[in-house]
Coordinates of C-alpha atoms and ligand atoms in Angstrom, one line a residue:
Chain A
X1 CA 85.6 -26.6 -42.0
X2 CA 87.9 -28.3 -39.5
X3 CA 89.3 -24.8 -40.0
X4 CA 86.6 -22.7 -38.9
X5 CA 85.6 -24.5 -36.1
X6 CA 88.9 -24.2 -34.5
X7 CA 88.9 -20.3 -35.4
X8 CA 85.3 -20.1 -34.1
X9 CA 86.2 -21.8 -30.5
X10 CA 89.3 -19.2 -30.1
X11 CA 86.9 -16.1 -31.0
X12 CA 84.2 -17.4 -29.7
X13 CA 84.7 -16.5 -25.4
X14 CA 85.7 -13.0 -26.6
X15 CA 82.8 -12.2 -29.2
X16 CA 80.1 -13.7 -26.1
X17 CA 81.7 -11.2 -23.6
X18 CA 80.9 -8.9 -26.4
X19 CA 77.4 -10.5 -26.4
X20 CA 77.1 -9.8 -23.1
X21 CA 77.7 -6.1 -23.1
X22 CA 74.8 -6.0 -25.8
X23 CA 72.7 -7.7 -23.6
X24 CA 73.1 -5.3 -20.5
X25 CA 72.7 -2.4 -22.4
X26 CA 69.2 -3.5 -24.2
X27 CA 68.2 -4.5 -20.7
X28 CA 69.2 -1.3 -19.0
X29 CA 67.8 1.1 -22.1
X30 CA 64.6 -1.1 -22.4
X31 CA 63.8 -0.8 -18.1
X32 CA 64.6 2.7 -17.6
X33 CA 63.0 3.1 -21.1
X34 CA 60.4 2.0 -20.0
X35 CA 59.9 3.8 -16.8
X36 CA 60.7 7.2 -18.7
X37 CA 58.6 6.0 -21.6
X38 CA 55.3 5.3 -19.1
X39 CA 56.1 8.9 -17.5
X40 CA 56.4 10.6 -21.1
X41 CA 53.7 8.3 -22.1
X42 CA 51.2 10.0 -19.0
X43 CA 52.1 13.1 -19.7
X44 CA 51.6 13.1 -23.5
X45 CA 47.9 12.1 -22.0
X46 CA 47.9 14.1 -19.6
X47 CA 45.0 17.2 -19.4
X48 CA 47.7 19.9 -18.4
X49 CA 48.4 21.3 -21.4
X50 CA 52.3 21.8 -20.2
X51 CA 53.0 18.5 -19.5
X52 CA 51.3 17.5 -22.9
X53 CA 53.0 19.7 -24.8
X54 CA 57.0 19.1 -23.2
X55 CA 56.1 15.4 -23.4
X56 CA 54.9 15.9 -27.4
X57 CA 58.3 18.0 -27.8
X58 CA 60.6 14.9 -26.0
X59 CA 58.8 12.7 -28.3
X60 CA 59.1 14.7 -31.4
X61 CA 62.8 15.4 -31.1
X62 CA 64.0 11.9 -30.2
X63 CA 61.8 10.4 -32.8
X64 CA 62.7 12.9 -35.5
X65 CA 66.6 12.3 -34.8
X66 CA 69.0 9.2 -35.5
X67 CA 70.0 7.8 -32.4
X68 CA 73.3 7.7 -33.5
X69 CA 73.4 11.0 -33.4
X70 CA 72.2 11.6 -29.9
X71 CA 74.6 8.8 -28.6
X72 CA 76.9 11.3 -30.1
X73 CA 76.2 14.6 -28.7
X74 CA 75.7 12.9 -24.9
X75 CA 79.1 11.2 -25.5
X76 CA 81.0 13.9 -26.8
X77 CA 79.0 17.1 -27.6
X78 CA 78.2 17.7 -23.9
X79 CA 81.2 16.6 -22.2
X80 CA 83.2 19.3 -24.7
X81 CA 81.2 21.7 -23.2
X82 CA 80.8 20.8 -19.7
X83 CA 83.4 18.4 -18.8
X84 CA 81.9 17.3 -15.6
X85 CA 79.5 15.3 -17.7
X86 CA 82.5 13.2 -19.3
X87 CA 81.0 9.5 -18.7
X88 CA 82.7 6.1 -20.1
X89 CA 81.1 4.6 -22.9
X90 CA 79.3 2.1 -21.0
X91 CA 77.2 4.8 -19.2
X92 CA 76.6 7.2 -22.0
X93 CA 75.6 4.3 -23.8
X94 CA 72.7 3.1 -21.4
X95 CA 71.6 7.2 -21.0
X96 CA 71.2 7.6 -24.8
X97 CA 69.2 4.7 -25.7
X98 CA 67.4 4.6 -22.5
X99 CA 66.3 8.4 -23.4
X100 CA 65.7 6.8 -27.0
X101 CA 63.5 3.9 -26.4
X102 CA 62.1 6.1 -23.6
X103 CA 60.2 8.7 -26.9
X104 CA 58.9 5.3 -28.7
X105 CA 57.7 3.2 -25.8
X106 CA 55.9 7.1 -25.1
X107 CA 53.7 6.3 -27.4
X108 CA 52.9 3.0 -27.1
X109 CA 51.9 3.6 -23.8
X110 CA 49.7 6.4 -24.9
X111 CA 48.2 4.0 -27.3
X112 CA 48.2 1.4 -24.3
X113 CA 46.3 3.9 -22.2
X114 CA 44.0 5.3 -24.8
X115 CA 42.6 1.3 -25.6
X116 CA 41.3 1.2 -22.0
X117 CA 37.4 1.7 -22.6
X118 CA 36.9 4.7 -21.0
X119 CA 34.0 2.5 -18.7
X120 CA 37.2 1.7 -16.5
X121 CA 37.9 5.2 -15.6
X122 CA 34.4 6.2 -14.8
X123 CA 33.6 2.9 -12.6
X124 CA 36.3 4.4 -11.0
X125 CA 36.0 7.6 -10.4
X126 CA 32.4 6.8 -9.6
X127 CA 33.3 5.1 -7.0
X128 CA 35.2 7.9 -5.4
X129 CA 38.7 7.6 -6.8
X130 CA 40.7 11.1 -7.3
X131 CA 42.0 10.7 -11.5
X132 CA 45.3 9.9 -10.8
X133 CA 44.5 7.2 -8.2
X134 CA 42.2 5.8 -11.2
X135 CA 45.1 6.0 -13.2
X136 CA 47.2 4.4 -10.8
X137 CA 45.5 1.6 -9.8
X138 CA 43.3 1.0 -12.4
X139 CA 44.2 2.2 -15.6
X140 CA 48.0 1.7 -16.4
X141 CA 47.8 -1.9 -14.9
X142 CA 45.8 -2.6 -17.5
X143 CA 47.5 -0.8 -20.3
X144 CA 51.1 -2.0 -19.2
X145 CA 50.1 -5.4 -20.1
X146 CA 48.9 -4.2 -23.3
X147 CA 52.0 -3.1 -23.8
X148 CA 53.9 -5.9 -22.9
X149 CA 54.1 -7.3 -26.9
X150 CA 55.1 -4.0 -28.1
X151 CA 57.3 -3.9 -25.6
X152 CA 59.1 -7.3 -26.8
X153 CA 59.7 -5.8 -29.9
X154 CA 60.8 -2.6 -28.8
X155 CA 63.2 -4.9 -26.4
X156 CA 64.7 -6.3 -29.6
X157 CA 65.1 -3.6 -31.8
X158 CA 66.9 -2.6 -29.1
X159 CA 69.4 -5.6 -29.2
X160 CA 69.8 -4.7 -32.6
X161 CA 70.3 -0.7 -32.5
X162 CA 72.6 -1.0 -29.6
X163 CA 75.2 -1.9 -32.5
X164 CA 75.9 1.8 -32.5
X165 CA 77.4 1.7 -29.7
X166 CA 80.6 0.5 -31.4
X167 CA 81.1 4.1 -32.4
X168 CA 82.0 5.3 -29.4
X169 CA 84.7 2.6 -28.6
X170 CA 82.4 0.4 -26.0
X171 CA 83.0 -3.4 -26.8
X172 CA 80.0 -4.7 -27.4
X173 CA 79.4 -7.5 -29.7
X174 CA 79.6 -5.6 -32.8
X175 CA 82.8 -4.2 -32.1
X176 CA 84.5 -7.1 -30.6
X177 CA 84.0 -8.9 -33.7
X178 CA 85.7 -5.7 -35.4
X179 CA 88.7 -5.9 -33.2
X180 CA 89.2 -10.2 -34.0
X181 CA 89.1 -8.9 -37.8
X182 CA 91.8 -6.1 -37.3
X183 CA 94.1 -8.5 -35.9
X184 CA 93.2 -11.8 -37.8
X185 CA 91.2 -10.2 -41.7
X186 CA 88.7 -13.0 -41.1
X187 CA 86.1 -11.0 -42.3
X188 CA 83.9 -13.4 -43.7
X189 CA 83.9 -16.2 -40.1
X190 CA 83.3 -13.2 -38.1
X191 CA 80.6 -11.5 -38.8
X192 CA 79.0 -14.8 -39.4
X193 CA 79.4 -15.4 -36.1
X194 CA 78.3 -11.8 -34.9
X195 CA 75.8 -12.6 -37.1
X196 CA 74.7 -15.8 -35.6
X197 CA 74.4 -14.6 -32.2
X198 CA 72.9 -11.5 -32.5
X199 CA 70.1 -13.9 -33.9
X200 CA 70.2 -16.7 -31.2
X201 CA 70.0 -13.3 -28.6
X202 CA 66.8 -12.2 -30.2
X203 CA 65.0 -15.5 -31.2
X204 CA 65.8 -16.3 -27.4
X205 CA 64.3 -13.1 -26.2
X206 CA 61.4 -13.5 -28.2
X207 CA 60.8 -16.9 -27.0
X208 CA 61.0 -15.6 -23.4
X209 CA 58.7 -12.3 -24.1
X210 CA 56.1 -15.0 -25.3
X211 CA 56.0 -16.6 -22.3
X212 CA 56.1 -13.6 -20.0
X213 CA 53.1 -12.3 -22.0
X214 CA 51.1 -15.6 -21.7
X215 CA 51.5 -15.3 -18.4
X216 CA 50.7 -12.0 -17.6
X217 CA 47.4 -11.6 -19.9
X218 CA 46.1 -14.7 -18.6
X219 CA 42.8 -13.1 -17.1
X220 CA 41.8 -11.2 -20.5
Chain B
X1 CA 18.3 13.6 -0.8
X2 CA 18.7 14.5 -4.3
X3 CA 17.0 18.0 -5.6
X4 CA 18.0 19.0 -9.4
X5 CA 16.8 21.8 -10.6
X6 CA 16.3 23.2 -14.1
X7 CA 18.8 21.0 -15.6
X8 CA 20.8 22.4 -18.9
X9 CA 23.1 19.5 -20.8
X10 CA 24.4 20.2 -24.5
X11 CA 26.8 17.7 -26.3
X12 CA 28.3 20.1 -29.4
X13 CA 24.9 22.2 -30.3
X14 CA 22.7 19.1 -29.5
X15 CA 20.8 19.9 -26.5
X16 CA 20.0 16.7 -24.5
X17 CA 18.3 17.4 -21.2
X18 CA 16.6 20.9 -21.6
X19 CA 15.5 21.8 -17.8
X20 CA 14.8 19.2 -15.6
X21 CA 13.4 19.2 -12.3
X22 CA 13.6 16.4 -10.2
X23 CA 13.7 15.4 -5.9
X24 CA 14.0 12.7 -4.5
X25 CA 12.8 11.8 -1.1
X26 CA 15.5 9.6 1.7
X27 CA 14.5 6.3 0.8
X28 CA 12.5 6.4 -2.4
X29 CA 12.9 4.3 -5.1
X30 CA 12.5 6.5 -8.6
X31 CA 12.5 4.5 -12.1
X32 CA 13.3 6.7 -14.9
X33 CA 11.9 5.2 -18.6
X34 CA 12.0 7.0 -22.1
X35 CA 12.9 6.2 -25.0
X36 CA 16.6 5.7 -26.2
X37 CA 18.4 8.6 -26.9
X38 CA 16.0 10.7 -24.9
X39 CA 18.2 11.6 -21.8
X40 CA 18.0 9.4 -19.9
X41 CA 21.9 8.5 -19.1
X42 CA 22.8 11.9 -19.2
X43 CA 20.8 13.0 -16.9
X44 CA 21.9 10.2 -14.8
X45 CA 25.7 11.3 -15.4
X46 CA 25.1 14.0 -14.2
X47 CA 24.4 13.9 -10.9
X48 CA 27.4 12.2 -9.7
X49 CA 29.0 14.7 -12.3
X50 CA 30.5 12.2 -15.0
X51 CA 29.0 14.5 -17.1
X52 CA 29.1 18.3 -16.1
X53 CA 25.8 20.0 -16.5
X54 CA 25.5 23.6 -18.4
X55 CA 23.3 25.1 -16.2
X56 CA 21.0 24.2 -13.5
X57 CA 22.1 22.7 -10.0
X58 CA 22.1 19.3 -8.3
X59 CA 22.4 18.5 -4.6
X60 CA 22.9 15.8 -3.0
X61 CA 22.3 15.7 0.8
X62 CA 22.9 19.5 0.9
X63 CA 25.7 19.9 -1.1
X64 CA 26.0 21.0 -4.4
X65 CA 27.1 18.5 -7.0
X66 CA 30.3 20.7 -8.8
X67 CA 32.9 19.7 -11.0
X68 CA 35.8 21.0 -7.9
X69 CA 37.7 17.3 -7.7
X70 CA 38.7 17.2 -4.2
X71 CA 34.9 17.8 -3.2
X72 CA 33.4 15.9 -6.2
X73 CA 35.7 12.3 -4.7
X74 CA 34.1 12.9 -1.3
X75 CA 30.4 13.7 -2.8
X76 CA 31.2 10.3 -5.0
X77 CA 31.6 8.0 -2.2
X78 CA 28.0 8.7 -1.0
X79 CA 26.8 7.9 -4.5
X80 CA 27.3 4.5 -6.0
X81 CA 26.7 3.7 -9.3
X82 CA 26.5 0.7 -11.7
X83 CA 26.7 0.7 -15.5
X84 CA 24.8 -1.0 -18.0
X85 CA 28.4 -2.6 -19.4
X86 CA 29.4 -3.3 -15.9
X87 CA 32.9 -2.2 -16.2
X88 CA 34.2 -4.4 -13.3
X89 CA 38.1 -4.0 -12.9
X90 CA 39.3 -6.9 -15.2
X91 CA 43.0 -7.3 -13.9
X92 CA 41.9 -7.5 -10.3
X93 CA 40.0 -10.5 -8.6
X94 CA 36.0 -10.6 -7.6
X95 CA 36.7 -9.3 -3.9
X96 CA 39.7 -7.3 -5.8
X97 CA 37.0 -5.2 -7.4
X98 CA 35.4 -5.1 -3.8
X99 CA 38.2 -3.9 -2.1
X100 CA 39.8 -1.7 -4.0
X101 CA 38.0 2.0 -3.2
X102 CA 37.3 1.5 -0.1
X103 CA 41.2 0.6 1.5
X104 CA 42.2 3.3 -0.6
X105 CA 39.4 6.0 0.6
X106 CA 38.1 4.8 3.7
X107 CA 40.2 4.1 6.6
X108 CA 40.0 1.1 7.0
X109 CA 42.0 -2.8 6.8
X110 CA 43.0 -5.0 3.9
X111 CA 40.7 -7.2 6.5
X112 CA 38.2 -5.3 7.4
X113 CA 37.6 -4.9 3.5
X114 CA 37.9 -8.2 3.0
X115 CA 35.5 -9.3 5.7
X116 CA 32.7 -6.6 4.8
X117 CA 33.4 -7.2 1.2
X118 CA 32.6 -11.2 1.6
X119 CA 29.3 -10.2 3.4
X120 CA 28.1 -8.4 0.6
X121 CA 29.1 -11.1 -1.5
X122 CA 27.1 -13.5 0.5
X123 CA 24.0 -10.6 0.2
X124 CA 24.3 -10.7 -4.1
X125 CA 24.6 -14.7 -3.7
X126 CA 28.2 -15.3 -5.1
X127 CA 30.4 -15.8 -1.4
X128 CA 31.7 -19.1 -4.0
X129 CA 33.2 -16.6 -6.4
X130 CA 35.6 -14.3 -3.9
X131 CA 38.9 -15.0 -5.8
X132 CA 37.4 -15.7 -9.7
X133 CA 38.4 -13.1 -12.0
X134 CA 36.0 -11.2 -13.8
X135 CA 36.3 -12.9 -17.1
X136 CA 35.3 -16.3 -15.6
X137 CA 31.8 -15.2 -14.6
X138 CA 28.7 -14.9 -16.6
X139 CA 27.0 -11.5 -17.1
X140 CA 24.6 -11.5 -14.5
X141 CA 27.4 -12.6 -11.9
X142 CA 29.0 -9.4 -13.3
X143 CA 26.8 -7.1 -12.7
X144 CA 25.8 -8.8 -8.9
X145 CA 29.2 -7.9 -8.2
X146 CA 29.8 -4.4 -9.8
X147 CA 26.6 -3.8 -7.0
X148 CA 28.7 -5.0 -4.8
X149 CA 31.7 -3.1 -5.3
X150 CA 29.2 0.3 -5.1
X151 CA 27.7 -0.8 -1.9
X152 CA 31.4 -1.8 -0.3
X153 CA 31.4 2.5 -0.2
X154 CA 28.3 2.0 1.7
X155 CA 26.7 4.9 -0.5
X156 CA 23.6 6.7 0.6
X157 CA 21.9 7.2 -2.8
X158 CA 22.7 3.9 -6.1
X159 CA 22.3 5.0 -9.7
X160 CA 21.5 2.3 -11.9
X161 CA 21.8 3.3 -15.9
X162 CA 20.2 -0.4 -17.9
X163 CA 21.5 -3.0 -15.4
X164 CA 20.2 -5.5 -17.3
X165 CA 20.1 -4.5 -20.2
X166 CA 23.5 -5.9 -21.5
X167 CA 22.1 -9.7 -19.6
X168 CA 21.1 -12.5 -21.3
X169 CA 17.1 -12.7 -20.5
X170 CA 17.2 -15.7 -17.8
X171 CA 20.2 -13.8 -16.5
X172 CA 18.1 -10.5 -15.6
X173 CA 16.1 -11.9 -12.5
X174 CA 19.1 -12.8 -10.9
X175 CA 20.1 -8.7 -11.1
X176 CA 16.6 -8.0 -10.5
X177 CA 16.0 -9.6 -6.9
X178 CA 19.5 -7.9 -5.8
X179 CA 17.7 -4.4 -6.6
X180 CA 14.4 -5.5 -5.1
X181 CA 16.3 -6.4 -1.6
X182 CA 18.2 -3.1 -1.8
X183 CA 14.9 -1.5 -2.5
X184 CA 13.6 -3.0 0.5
X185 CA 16.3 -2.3 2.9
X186 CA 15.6 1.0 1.9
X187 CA 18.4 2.5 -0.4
X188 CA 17.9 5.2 -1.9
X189 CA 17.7 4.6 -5.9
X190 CA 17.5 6.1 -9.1
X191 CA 17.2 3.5 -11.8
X192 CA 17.0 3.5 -15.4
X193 CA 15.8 0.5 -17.3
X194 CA 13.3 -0.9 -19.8
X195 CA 12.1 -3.6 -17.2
X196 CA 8.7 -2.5 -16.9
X197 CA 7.9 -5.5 -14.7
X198 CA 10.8 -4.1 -12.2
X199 CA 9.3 -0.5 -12.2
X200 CA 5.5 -1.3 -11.8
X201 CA 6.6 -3.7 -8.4
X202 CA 9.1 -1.7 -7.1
X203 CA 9.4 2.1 -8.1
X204 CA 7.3 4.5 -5.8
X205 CA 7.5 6.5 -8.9
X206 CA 8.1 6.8 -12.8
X207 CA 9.6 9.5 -14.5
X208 CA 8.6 9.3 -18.0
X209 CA 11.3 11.2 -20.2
X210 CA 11.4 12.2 -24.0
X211 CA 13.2 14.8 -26.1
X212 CA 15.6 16.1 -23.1
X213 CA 12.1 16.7 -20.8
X214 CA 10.5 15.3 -17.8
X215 CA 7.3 14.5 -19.6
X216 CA 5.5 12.8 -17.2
X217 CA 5.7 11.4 -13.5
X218 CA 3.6 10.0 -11.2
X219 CA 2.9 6.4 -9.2
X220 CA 3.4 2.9 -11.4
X221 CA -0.4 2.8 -11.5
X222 CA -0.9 6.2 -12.5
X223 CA 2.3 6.0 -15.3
X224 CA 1.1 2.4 -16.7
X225 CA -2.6 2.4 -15.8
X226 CA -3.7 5.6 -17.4
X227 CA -1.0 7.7 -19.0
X228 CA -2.0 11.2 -19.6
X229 CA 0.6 12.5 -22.7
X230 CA 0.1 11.1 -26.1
X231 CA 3.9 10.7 -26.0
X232 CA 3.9 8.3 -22.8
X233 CA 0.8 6.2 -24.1
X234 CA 2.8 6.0 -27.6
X235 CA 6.3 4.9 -25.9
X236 CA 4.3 2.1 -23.4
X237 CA 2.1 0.7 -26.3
X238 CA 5.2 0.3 -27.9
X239 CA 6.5 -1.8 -25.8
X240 CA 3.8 -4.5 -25.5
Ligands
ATP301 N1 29.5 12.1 -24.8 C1 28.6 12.5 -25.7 N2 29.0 13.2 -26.8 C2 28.1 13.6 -27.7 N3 26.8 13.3 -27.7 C3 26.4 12.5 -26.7 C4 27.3 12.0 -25.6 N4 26.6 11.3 -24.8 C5 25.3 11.2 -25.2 N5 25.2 11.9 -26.4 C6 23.9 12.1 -27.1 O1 23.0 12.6 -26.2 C7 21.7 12.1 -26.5 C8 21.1 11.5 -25.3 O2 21.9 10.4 -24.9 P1 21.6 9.5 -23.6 O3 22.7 8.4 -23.6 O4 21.5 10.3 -22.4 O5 20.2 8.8 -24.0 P2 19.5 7.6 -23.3 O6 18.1 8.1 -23.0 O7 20.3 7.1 -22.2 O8 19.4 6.6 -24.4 P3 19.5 5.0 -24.4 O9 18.2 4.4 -24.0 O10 19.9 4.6 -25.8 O11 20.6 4.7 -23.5 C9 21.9 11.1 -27.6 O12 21.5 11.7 -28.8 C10 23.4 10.9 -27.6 O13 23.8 10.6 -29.0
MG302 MG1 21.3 5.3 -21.8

């Protein structure tokens, strides 16, 4: 015990500067996620049938793939063909699961949208507002705080998927626990640990999402 | 003011108003009654084009009601409407609601808004309710301020589809004597409702509407005193 403890307090500074990596990169994916996912997520409402129908293609490939896979071909399918487009791990990291959470916060905020009664968008338009002006400044307010929960979740997964991202040699927490075990074969003590703060990350981020969402929906 | 003429509405194969004919005079105050299913919203709808009619046309003060959106915004400013289910904004505050169209379409100040907003707060009887959010009110504040929020456009013409018919019944006066005092200022209004009491004391006239058809119109007296169609007297001994 006396053991592990001691092993644990050397590791420890390295695997949370791991942690932290994870952290930036769910934060990053999940905001500009987010603001790709409300766009897609218009769109995929939209009445042009061109924007519907791109926005229901983004949505279908992304969903339909592994995002392993796209983190992949934007890390080193693209840059083979056009090297301009090499990026460091970090970057192409944030761009594919931004694009990734981007197709499955899509449709929760066309599932957001479409819960609005459809009262809301005729008081109004009745009242002179153009549609995307309704949409604007009545509509999505309301539906982005609908989809603040699935948002949380969304938010974790994230935490969790951006494991991945040890493939493509960005130290994140998964893969600074892999490096302590090439060096020390402790397999067992570190992936507990990985283990143990990937879960104080998301049962902290959950706790914070709760509160956030209290807040927010306070007037419904 | 408004002048519709033979009009045509069909949801999927099911034809809801078949032809109707109707003007209204600059200051009138027209109840429409019928039974449910009969029309009545539809037709309604369709004059400030939430619903688009087939055939036929409307105008409103000399211009054609049509489903173009830049000139169907401006046309909608003149027309204010309130819904049976109120359909205030619920993430914005009372004098939120107020404010909103008009410092987006008119030009004019957050304060100016603001102050012209709280007078017709003080008009509807709720100047203590300015910052409240919707959810905290009861349903006949609701609907006193979704008038509010029509008149802050300072329309020329109000559609009312069932005010009160969502209210609890000592709630409906309150909505009532907001209507009556609009009435008497002289707005404009088209109303539909099942308040009979409303329509014989304020309507200059009744439209009496079944089956997608105008089937009869006339004064209160005429409308409730002696009905002519076996269909009206049927519909208003129903109801006592
Ligand atoms: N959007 C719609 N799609 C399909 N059918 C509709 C739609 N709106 C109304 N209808 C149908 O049109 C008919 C007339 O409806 P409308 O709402 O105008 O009647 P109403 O006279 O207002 O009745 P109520 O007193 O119940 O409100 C009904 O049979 C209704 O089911
Ligand atoms: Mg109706």
């Amino acid at each position: 015990m006396n053991d592990f403890l001691s092993f644990a307090l050397t590791y420890l500074p390295y695997l949370l500067q791991g942690a932290l990596v994870t952290v930036e990169i769910a934060v990053i994916g999940v905001i500009f996620g987010s603001i790709l996912g409300l766009l897609v997520g218009l769109g995929r409402v939209s009445k042009n049938p061109l924007l519907s129908q791109l926005s229901r293609f983004f949505i279908w490939v992304i969903r339909g793939t592994p995002l392993l896979l796209q983190l992949f071909i934007i890390h080193f399918a693209i840059p083979s063909v056009f090297s301009a487009l090499t990026m460091p791990p970090f970057v192409s990291a944030c761009i594919a699961l931004s694009i990734n959470a981007a197709a499955y916060i899509a449709e929760i905020a066309r599932g957001a949208i479409q819960s609005i009664d459809k009262g809301q968008m005729e008081a109004a338009r009745s009242l002179g507002l153009s549609s995307s002006q309704s949409m604007r400044r009545v509509i999505v307010p309301q539906a982005f705080r609908r989809m603040l929960p699935p948002l949380g979740n969304e938010f974790i997964a994230l935490i969790k998927e951006s494991s991945l991202v040890s493939t493509i040699a960005l130290y994140d927490l998964l893969r600074t626990g892999q490096q302590i075990i090439s060096s020390t074969y402790r397999y067992m003590e570190v992936f507990f640990l990985v283990g143990l703060i990937y879960l104080l990350l998301t049962t902290v981020m959950s706790f914070i999402i709760g509160k956030i969402e209290k807040k927010v929906g306070a007037y419904e | 003011m408004i002048s519709c003429n033979n009009v045509v509405k069909t949801f999927n194969k099911l034809e809801v108003l078949k032809g109707i004919d109707l003007d209204v005079a600059p200051g009138e105050v027209v109840v429409i009654i019928g039974p449910s299913g009969s029309g009545k919203s539809t037709f309604l709808r369709c004059m400030n084009c939430l619903e688009v009619a087939d055939s036929g046309t409307i105008t409103i003060n000399g211009k054609i009601v049509e489903s173009k959106e830049s000139s169907l915004n401006k046309l909608r400013q003149d027309i204010g409407m309130v819904f049976q289910q109120f359909n205030l904004f619920p993430h914005r505050t009372v004098i939120g609601n107020i404010m909103e169209a008009p410092v987006l379409l008119k030009k004019v100040t957050k304060d100016q808004a603001k102050k012209k907003g709280m007078e017709l707060l003080k008009k509807v009887g709720l100047e203590d309710k300015v910052d409240e959010f919707p959810n905290r009110l009861s349903g006949g504040q609701k609907q006193r301020v979704a008038i509010a929020r029509a008149l802050a456009m300072e329309p020329k013409i109000m559609l009312f589809d069932e005010p009160t018919s969502a209210l609890d019944p000592e709630l409906v006066g309150e909505v009532l004597a907001v209507m009556k005092q609009l009435a008497k200022e002289g707005m404009t209004m088209v109303v539909v409702t099942h308040e009979m009491g409303f329509a014989k004391e304020v309507a200059d006239r009744v439209i009496f509407m079944d089956g997608g058809y105008i089937v009869e119109q006339g004064s209160p007296e005429e409308i409730f005193g002696q009905p002519k169609h076996e269909r009206t007297k049927e519909f208003l001994g129903h109801l006592k």
